[in-house]
Coordinates of C-alpha atoms and ligand atoms in Angstrom, one line a residue:
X1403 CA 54.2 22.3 -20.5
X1404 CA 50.6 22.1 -20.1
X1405 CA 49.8 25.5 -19.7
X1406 CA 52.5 26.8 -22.5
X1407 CA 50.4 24.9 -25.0
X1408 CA 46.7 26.4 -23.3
X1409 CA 48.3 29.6 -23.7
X1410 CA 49.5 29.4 -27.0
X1411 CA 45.8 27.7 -28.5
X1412 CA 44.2 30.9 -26.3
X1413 CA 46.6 33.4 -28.1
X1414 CA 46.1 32.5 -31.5
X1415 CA 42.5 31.6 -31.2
X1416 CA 41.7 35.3 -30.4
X1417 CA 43.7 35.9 -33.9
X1418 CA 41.0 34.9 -36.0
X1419 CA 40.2 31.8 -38.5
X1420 CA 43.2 32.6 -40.6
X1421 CA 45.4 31.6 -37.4
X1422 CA 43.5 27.8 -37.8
X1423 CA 46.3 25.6 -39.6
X1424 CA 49.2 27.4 -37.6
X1425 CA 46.7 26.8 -34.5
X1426 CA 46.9 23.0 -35.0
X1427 CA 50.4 22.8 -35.7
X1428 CA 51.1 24.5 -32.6
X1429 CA 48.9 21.8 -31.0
X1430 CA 50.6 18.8 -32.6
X1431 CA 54.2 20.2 -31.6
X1432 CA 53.0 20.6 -28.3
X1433 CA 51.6 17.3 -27.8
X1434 CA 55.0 15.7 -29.8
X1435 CA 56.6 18.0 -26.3
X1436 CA 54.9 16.3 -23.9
X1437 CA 55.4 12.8 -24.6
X1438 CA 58.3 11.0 -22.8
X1439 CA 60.5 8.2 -24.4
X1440 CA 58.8 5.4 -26.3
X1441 CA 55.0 8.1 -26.2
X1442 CA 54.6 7.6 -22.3
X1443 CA 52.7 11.0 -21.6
X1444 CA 54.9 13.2 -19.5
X1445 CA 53.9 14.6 -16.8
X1446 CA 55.4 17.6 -15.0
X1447 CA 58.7 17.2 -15.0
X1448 CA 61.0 17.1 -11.8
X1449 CA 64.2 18.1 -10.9
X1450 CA 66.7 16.5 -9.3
X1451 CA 65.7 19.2 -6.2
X1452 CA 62.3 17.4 -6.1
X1453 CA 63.4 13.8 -5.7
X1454 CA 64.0 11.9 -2.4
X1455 CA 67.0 10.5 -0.6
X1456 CA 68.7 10.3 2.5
X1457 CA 70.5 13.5 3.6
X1458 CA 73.8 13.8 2.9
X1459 CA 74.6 12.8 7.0
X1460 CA 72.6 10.2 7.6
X1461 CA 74.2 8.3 4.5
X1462 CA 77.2 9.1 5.5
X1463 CA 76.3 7.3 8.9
X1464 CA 75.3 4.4 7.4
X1465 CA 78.3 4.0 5.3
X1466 CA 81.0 4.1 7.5
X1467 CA 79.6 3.6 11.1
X1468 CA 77.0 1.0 10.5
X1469 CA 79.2 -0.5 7.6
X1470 CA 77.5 0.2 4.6
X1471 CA 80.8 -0.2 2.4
X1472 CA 79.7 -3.4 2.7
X1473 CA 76.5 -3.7 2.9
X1474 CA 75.9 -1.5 -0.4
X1475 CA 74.1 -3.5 -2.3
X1476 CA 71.1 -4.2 1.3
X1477 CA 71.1 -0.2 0.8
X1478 CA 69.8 -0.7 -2.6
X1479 CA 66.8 -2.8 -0.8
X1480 CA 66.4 -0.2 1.8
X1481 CA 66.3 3.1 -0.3
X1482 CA 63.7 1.7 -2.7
X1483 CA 61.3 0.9 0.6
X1484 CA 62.3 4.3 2.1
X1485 CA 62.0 6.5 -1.6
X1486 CA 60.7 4.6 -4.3
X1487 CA 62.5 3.5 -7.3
X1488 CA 64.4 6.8 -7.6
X1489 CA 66.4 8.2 -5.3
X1490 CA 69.8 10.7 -4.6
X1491 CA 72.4 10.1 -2.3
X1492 CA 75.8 11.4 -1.6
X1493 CA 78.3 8.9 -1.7
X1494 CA 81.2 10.4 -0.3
X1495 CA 81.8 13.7 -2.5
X1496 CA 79.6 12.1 -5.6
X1497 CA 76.1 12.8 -6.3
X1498 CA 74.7 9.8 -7.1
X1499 CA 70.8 9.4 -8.5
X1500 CA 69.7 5.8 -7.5
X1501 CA 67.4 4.0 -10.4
X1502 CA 65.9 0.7 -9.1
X1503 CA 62.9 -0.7 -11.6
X1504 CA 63.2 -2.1 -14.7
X1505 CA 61.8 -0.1 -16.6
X1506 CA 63.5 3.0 -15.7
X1507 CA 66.7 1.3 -16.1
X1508 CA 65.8 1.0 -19.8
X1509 CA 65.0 4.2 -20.1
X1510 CA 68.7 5.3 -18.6
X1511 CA 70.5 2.4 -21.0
X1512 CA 68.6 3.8 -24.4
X1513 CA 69.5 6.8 -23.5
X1514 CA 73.4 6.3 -23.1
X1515 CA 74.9 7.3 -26.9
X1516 CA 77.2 6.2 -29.0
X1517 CA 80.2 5.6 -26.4
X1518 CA 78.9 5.0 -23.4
X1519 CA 80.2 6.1 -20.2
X1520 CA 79.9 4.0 -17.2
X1521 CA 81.8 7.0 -14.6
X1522 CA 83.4 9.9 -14.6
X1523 CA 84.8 10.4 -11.2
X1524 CA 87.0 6.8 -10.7
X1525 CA 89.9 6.6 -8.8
X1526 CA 90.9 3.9 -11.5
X1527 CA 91.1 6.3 -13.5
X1528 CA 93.3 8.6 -11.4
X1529 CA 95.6 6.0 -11.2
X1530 CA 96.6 5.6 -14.5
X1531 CA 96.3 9.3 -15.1
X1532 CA 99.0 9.4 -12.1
X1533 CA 101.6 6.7 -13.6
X1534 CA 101.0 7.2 -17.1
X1535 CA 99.5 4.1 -17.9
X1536 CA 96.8 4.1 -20.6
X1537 CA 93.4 2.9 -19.7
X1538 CA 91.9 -0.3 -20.7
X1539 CA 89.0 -1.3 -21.9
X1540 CA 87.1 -1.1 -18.2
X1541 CA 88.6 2.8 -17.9
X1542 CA 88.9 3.8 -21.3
X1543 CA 86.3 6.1 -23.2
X1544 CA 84.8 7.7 -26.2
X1545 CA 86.7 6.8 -29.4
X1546 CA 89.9 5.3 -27.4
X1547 CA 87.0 3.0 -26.2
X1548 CA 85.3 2.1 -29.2
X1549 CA 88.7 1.5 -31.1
X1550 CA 89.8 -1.6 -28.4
X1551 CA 85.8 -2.3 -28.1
X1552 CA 85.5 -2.9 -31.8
X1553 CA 89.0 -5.4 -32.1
X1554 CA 88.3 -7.5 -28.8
X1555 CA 84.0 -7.8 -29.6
X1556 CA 85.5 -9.9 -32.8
X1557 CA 88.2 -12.5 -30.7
X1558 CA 85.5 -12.4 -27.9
X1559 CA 81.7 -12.4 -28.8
X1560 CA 81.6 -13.9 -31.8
X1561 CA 80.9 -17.6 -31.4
X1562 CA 83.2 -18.7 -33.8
X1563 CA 86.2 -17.4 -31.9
X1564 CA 84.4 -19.1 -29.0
X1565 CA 85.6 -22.2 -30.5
X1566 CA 88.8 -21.5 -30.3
X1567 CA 89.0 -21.5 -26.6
X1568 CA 87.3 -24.6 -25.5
X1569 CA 89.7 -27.1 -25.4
X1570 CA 92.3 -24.6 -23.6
X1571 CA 90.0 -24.0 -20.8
X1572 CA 89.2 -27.2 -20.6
X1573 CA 92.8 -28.5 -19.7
X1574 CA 92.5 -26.1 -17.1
X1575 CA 89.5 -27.1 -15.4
X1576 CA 91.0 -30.8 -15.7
X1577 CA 93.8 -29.2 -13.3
X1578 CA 91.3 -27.7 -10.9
X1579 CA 89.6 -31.3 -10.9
X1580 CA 92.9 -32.4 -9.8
X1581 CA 93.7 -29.5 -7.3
X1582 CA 90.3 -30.1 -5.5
X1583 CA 90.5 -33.8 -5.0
X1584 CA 94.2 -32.8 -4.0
X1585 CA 92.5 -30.2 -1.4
X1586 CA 90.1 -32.5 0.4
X1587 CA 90.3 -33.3 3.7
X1588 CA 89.7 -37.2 4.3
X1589 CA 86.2 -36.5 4.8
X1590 CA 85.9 -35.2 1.5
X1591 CA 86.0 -31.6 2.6
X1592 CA 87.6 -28.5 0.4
X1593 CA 87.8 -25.7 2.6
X1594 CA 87.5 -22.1 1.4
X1595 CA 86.2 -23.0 -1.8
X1596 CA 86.6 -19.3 -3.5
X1597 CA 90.1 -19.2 -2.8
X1598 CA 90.7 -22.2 -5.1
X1599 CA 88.3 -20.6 -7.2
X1600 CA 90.3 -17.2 -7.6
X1601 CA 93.4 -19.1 -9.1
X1602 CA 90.8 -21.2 -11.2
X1603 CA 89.5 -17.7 -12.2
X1604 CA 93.6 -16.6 -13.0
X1605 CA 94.3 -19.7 -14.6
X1606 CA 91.6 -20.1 -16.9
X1607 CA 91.7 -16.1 -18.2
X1608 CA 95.6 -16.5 -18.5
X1609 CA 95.1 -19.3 -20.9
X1610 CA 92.8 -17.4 -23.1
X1611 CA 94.9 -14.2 -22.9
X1612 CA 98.4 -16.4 -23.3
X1613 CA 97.8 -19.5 -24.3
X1614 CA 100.3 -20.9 -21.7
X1615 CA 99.5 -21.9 -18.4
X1616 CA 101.1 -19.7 -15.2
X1617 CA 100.8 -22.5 -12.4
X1618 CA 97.6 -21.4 -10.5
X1619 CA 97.0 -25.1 -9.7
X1620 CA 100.0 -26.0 -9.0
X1621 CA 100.2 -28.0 -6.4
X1622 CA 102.6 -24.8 -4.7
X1623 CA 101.0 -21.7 -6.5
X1624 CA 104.2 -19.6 -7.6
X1625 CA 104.4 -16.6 -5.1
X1626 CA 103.8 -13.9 -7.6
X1627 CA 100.4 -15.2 -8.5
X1628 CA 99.4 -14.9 -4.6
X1629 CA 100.5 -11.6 -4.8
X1630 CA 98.4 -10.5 -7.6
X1631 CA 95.3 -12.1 -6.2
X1632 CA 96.2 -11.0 -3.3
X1633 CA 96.2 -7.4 -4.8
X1634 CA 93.0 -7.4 -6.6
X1635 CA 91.4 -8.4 -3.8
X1636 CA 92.8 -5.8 -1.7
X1637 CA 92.4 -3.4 -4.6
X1638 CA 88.4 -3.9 -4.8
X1639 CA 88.6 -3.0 -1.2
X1640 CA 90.3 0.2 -1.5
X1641 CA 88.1 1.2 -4.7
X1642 CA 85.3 2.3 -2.6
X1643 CA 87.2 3.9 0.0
X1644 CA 89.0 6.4 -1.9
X1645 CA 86.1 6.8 -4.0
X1646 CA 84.2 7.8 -1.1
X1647 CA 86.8 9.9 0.2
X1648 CA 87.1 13.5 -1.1
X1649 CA 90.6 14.5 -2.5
X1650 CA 91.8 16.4 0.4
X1651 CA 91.4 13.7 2.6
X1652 CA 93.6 11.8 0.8
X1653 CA 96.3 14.4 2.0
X1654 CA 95.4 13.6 5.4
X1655 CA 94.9 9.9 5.9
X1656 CA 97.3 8.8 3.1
X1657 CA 97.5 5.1 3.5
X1658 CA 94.0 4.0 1.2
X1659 CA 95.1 5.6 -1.8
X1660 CA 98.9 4.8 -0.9
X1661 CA 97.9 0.7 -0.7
X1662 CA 95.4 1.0 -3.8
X1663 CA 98.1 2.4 -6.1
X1664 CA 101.1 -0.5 -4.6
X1665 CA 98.0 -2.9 -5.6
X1666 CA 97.6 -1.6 -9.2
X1667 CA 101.9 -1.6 -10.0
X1668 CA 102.1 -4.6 -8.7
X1669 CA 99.2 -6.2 -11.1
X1670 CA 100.5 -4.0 -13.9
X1671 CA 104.1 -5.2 -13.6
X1672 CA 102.8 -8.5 -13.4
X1673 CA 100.5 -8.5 -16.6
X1674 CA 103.9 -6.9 -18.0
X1675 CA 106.2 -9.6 -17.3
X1676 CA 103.8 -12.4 -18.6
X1677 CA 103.3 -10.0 -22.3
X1678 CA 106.7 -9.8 -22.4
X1679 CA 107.3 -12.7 -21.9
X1680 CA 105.2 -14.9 -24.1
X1681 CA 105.7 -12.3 -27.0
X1682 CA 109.4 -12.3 -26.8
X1683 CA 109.1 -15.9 -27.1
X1684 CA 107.1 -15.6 -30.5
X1685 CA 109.9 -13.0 -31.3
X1686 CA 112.3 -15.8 -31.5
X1687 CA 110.2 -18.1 -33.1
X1688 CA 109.8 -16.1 -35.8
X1689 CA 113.8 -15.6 -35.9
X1690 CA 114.5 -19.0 -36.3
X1691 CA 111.8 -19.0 -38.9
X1692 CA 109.1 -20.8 -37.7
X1693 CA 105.7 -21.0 -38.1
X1694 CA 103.6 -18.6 -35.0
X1695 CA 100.1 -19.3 -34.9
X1696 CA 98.8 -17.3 -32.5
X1697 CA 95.1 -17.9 -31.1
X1698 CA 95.8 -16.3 -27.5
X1699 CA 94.5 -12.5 -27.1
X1700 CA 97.8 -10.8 -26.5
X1701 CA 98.6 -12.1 -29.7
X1702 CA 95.8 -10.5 -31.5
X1703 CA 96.1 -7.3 -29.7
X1704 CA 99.9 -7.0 -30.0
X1705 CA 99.4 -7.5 -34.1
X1706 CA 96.7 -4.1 -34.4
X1707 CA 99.5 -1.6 -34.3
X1708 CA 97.9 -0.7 -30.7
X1709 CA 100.8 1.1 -28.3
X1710 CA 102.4 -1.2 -26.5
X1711 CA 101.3 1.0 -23.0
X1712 CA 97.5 0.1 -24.6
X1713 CA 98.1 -3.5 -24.9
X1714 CA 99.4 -3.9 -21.2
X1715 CA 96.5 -1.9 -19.7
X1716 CA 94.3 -4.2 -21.4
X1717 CA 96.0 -7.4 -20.3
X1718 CA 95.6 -6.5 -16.9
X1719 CA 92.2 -5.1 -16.7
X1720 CA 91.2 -8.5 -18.2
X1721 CA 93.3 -10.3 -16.4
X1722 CA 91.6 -8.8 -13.4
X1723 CA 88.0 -9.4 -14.3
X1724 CA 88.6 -12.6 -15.0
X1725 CA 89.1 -13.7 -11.3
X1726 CA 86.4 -12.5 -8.7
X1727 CA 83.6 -12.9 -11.4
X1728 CA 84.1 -16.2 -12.1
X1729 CA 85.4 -17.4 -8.7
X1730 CA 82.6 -15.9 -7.0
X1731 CA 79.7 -17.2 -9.1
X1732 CA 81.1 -20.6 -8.8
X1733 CA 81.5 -20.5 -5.5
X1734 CA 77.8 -19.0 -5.2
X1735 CA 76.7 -22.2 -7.5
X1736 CA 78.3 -25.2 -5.8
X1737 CA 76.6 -23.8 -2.4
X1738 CA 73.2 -23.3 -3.3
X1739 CA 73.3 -26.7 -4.9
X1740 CA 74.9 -28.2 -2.0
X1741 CA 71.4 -27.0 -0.4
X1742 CA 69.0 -28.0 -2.6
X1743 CA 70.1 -31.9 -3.5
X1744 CA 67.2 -32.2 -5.9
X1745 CA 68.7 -29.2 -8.4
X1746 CA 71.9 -31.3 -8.2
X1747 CA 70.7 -34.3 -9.3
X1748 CA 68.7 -33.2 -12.6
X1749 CA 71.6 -30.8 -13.7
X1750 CA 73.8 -33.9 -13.0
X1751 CA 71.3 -36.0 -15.3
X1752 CA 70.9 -33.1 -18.1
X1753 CA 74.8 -33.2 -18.4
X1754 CA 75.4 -37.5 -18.5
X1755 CA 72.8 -37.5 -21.0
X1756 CA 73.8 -34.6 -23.1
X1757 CA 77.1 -36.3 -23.2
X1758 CA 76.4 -40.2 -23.4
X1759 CA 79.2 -41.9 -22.3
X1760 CA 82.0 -38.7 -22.5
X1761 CA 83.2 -37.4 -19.3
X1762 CA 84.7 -33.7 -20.9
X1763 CA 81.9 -31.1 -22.6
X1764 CA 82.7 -29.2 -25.3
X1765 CA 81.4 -25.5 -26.2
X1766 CA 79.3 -27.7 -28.6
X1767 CA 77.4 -29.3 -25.9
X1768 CA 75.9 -26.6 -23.7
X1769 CA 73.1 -25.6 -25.9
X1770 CA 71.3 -28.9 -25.1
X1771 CA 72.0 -28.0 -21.5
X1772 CA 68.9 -25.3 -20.7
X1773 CA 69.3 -26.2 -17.1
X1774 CA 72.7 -25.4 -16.5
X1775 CA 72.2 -22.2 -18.4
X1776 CA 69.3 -21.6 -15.9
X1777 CA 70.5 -22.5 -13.1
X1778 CA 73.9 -19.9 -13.6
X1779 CA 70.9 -17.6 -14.9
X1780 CA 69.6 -17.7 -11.8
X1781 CA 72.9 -18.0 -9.3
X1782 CA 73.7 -14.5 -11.0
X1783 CA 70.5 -12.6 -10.3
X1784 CA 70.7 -13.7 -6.7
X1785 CA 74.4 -13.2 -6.5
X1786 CA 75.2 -10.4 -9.0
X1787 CA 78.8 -10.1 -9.2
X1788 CA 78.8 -6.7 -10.0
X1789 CA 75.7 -5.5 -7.8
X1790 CA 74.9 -2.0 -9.4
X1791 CA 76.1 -0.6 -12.6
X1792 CA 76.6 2.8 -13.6
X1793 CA 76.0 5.6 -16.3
X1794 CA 76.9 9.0 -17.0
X1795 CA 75.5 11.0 -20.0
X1796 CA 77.9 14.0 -20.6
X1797 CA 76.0 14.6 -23.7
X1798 CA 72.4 15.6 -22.8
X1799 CA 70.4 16.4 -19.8
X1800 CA 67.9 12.7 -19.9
X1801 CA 64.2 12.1 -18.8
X1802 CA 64.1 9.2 -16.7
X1803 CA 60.5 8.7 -15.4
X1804 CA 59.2 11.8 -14.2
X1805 CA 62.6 13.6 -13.5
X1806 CA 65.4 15.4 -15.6
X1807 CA 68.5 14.2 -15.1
X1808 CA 71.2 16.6 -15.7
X1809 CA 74.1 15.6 -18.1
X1810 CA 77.2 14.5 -15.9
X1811 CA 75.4 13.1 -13.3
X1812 CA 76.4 10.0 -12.2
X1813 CA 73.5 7.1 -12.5
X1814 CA 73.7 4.1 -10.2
X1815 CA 71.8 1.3 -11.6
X1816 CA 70.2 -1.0 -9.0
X1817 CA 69.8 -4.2 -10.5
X1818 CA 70.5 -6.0 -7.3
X1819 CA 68.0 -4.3 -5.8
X1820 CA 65.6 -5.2 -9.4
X1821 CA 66.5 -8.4 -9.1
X1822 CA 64.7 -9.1 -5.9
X1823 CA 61.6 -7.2 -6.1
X1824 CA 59.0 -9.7 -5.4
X1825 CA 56.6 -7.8 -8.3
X1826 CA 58.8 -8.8 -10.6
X1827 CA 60.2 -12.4 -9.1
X1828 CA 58.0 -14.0 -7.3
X1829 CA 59.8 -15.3 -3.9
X1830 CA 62.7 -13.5 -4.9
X1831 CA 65.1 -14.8 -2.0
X1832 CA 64.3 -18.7 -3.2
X1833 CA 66.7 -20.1 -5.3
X1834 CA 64.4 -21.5 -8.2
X1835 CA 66.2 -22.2 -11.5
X1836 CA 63.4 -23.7 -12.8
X1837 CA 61.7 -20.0 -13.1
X1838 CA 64.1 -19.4 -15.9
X1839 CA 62.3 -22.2 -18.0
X1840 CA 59.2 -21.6 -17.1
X1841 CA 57.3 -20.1 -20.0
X1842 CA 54.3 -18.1 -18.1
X1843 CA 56.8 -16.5 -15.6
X1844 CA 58.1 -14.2 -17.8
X1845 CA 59.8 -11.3 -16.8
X1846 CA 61.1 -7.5 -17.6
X1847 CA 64.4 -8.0 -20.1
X1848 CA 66.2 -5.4 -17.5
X1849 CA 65.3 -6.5 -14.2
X1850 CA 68.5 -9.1 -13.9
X1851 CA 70.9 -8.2 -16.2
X1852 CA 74.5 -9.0 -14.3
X1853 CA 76.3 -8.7 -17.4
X1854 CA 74.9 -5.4 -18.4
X1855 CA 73.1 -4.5 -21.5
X1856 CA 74.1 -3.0 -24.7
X1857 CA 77.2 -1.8 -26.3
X1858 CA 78.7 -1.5 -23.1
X1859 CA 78.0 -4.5 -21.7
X1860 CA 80.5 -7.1 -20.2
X1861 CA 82.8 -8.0 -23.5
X1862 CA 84.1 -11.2 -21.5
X1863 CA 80.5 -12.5 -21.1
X1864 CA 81.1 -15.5 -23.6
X1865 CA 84.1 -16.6 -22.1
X1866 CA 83.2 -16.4 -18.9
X1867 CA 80.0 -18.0 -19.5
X1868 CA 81.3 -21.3 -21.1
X1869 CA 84.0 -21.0 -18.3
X1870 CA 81.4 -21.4 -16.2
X1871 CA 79.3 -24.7 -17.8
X1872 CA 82.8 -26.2 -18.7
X1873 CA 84.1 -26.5 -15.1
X1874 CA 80.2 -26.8 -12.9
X1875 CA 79.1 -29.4 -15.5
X1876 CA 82.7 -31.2 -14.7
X1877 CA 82.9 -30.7 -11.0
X1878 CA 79.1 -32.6 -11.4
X1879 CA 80.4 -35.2 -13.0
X1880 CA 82.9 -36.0 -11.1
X1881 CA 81.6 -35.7 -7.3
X1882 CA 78.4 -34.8 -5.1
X1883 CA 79.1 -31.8 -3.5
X1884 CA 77.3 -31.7 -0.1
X1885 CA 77.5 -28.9 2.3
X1886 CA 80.0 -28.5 5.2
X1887 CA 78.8 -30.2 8.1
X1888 CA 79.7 -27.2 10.3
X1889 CA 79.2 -24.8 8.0
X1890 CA 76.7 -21.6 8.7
X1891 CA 74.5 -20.0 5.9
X1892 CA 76.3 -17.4 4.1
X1893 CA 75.3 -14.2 3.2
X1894 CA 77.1 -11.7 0.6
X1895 CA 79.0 -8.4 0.8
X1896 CA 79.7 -5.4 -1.1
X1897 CA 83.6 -5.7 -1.9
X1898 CA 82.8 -3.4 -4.8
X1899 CA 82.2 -6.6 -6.0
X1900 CA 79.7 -9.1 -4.7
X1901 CA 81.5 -11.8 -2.7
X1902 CA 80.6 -14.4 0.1
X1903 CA 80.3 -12.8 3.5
X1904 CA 82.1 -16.2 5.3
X1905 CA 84.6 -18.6 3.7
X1906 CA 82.2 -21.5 1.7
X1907 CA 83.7 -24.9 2.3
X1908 CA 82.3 -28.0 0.9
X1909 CA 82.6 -31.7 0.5
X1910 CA 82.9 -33.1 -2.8
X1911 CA 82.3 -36.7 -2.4
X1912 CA 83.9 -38.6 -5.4
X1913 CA 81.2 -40.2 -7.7
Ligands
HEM3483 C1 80.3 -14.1 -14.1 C2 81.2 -13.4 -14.8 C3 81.1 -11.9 -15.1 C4 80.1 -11.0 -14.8 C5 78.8 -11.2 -14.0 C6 80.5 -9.7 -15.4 C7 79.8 -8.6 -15.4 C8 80.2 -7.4 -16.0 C9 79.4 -6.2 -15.9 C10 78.1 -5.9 -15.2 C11 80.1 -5.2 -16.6 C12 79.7 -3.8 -16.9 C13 78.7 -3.7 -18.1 C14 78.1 -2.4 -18.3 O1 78.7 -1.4 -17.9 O2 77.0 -2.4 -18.9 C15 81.3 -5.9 -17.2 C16 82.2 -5.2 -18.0 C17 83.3 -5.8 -18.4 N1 83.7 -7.2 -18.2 FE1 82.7 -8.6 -17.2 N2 81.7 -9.9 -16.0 C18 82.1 -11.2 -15.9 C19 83.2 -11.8 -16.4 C20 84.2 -11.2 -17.1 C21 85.4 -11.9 -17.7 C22 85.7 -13.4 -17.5 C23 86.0 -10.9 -18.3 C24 87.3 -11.1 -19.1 C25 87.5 -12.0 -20.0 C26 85.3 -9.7 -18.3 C27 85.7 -8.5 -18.8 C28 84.9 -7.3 -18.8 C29 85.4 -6.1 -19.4 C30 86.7 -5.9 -20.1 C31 84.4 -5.2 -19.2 C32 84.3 -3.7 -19.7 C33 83.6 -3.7 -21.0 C34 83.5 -2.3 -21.6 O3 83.6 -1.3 -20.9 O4 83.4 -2.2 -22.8 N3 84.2 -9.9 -17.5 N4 81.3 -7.2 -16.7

């Protein structure tokens, strides 16, 4: 670019004088050129040929012999030492371009348009193509997208609709109270916390979605509820095998793509048989002439004039991310605080005081909680659920830092790799709530951002987030959780989500 604009000045220079205003308006477009997003002077710009990465055999090697399915998001840690904060890799038959620093990551998420995309090449996707489902709002794009985007933002994001869902989840964390004093061996001991967490996780989503309970905390947990835990687990396992796998191998070793698909029927059938259900209930209602008041999103969705295939697909992707995420993060909590007593006891003291005398919080109540807020703050950048996010532009080609990105590619964003750099969090490995509240340690707005950012970002972020202070501030309340006495320090894994490496079991000691 430089030498473009030295050329140009040279030409017309040896014009003559008259050339002088056309001179310096050649000058100020080429300076306008060569200034990056935001006025950051651009330097030579690279192409995706220039930029570093593992070959395409040696990442190969570390996904599937040294088991970096699992181990995706310590890859983030490693390719940043290795390359820097930008880096390529082929995962499977996908180009990939790594971004890990803040401020790039910005620069990717300004960048994304009106309907952004977060990839192309899903084997979710392929699914539904495949059974004639539609897609919901995880899979859907473009206008499709915005259209179910725009109706569930209003029943989901606005604090006012928050309202409405308080005192539903809060019957159901009064059941999970129940179900872990049920659970506990005489020593006080819940084992496998996550698993009671997972049908917490059901439960608590169902409610919102259905306003009627589906007996996840039961004391016997009706079969088909297993099952459909029991498939989204096993589905998140099988996502990042068959995306890894090119097509034709499919052909050959059959059985991934055969188990993810049996996993997807059998959690669409199941989100179909509870729609059904509760609306053909309100069907009959309405028959005999009374009154429906629907507050449940099923409701809401069913009354847009949506197709009916649309409504299901978006039961059930909710549905779905309403279990892992929240099971997870709780499960991530309660151990760190089992660790670290002292953390225990102020959140325990922010909570009794916040609620003088009341043993149930409302929605109301967690603003005067800042600790709590932290402390999941912080649970979340150590434990992202979702480890890396993604992008594609189909748009535009992008400039992110020095490189240009070429439309279609597929941008993996590495926030849990951002989320423990040490020049952004000091001792990042520490679990330290208190940095969150700490007015000097500020920090770059993208460098944990495990809900995502922008008009993309997670839509079930409210509920999921009161969820979250509703049940932790109850679980406080009502017992000390200490750690297992034979338990070993747990690590995570990549399950295309984040998720404990070992079963977490704890002892809640009644208060
Ligand atoms: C701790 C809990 C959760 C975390 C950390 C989380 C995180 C995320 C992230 C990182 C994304 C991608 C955002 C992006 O691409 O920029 C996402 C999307 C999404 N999440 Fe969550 N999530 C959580 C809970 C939930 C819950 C409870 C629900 C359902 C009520 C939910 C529903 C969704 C949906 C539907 C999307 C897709 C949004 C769209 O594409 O427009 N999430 N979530």
């Amino acid at each position: 670019m430089i030498s473009v604009r030295r050329m140009l000045q040279q030409a017309l220079r040896v014009s003559g004088r008259s050339a002088f205003p056309l001179v310096k308006w050649m000058e100020r477009w080429a300076e306008a050129a060569s200034l990056g997003p935001e006025g950051t002077r651009r330097q030579a710009m690279r192409s995706l040929d220039d930029m570093p990465g593992p070959s395409v055999a040696s990442f190969a090697w570390d996904l599937f012999a040294k088991r970096g399915l699992s181990r995706l998001h310590e890859l983030q840690l490693e390719g940043v030492q290795r390359f820097g904060p930008m880096w390529k890799a082929s995962f499977g038959p996908i180009l990939t371009v790594h971004v890990a620093d803040p401020a790039l990551i910005e620069q990717v998420l300004r960048q994304e348009g009106q309907h952004p995309m977060r990839s192309d090449l899903s084997s979710w996707k392929d699914y539904r193509k495949l059974r004639g489902h539609h897609c919901g709002l995880l899979t859907s794009e473009g206008e499709e997208w915005q259209t179910v985007r725009s109706l569930l933002g209003k029943h989901m994001l606005r604090p006012k609709a928050l309202e409405a869902y308080d005192k539903t989840l809060n019957s159901v964390v009064t059941d999970l109270i129940d179900k872990l004093r049920l659970s506990r061996s005489p020593q006080g001991l819940v084992s496998d916390i996550a698993s009671e967490f997972y049908r917490f996780g059901l439960e608590g989503i169902s409610s919102v979605l259905f306003e009627s309970r589906i007996g996840c905390l039961d004391q016997v947990v009706p079969e088909e509820t297993e099952r459909f835990i029991q498939s989204i687990n096993t589905m998140f396992v099988m996502t990042l095998l068959t995306m890894a796998m090119p097509s034709w191998l499919h052909q050959l070793f059959p059985k991934p793509w055969k188990i993810f698909c049996q996993c997807w029927d059998y959690m669409f059938d199941f989100a179909k048989g509870h729609i059904d259900l509760r609306l053909t209930a309100e069907a009959k209602k309405i028959a005999r002439g009374e009154k429906v008041e629907g507050r449940y999103l099923t409701y809401f969705l069913s009354q847009m004039g949506l197709p009916m295939k649309t409504v299901y697909s978006n039961v059930t992707e909710l549905l779905l991310a309403g279990v892992d995420t929240i099971s997870s993060t709780m499960s991530w909590f309660l151990y760190e605080l089992s660790r670290h007593p002292e953390v225990q006891t102020s959140l325990r003291e922010e909570v009794l005081s916040v609620l003088e005398g009341r043993r149930i919080p409302e929605a109301a109540d967690v603003a005067r909680m800042p600790l709590l807020k932290a402390t999941v703050k912080e649970v979340l950048r150590l434990y992202p659920v979702i480890p890396a996010n993604a992008r594609v532009i189909p748009e535009r080609d992008i400039q992110v830092g020095d490189y240009l990105i070429p439309k279609n590619t597929l941008i993996t964003l590495c926030h849990f790799a951002t989320s423990r750099d040490p020049a952004v969090f000091p001792n990042p490995n520490e679990f330290q709530p208190q940095r969150w509240l700490n007015k000097d340690q500020t920090h770059h707005p993208y460098a944990s951002v495990p809900f995502g950012v922008g008009k993309r970002s997670c839509i079930g972020r409210r509920i999921a987030e009161l969820e979250l202070y509703l049940a932790l501030a109850r679980i406080l309340i009502e017992f000390d959780v200490k750690p297992d006495p034979e338990g070993v320090s747990v690590k995570p894994m990549t399950r295309t989500l984040l998720v404990p490496e070992n079963i977490i079991s704890l002892q809640f000691i009644e208060r």
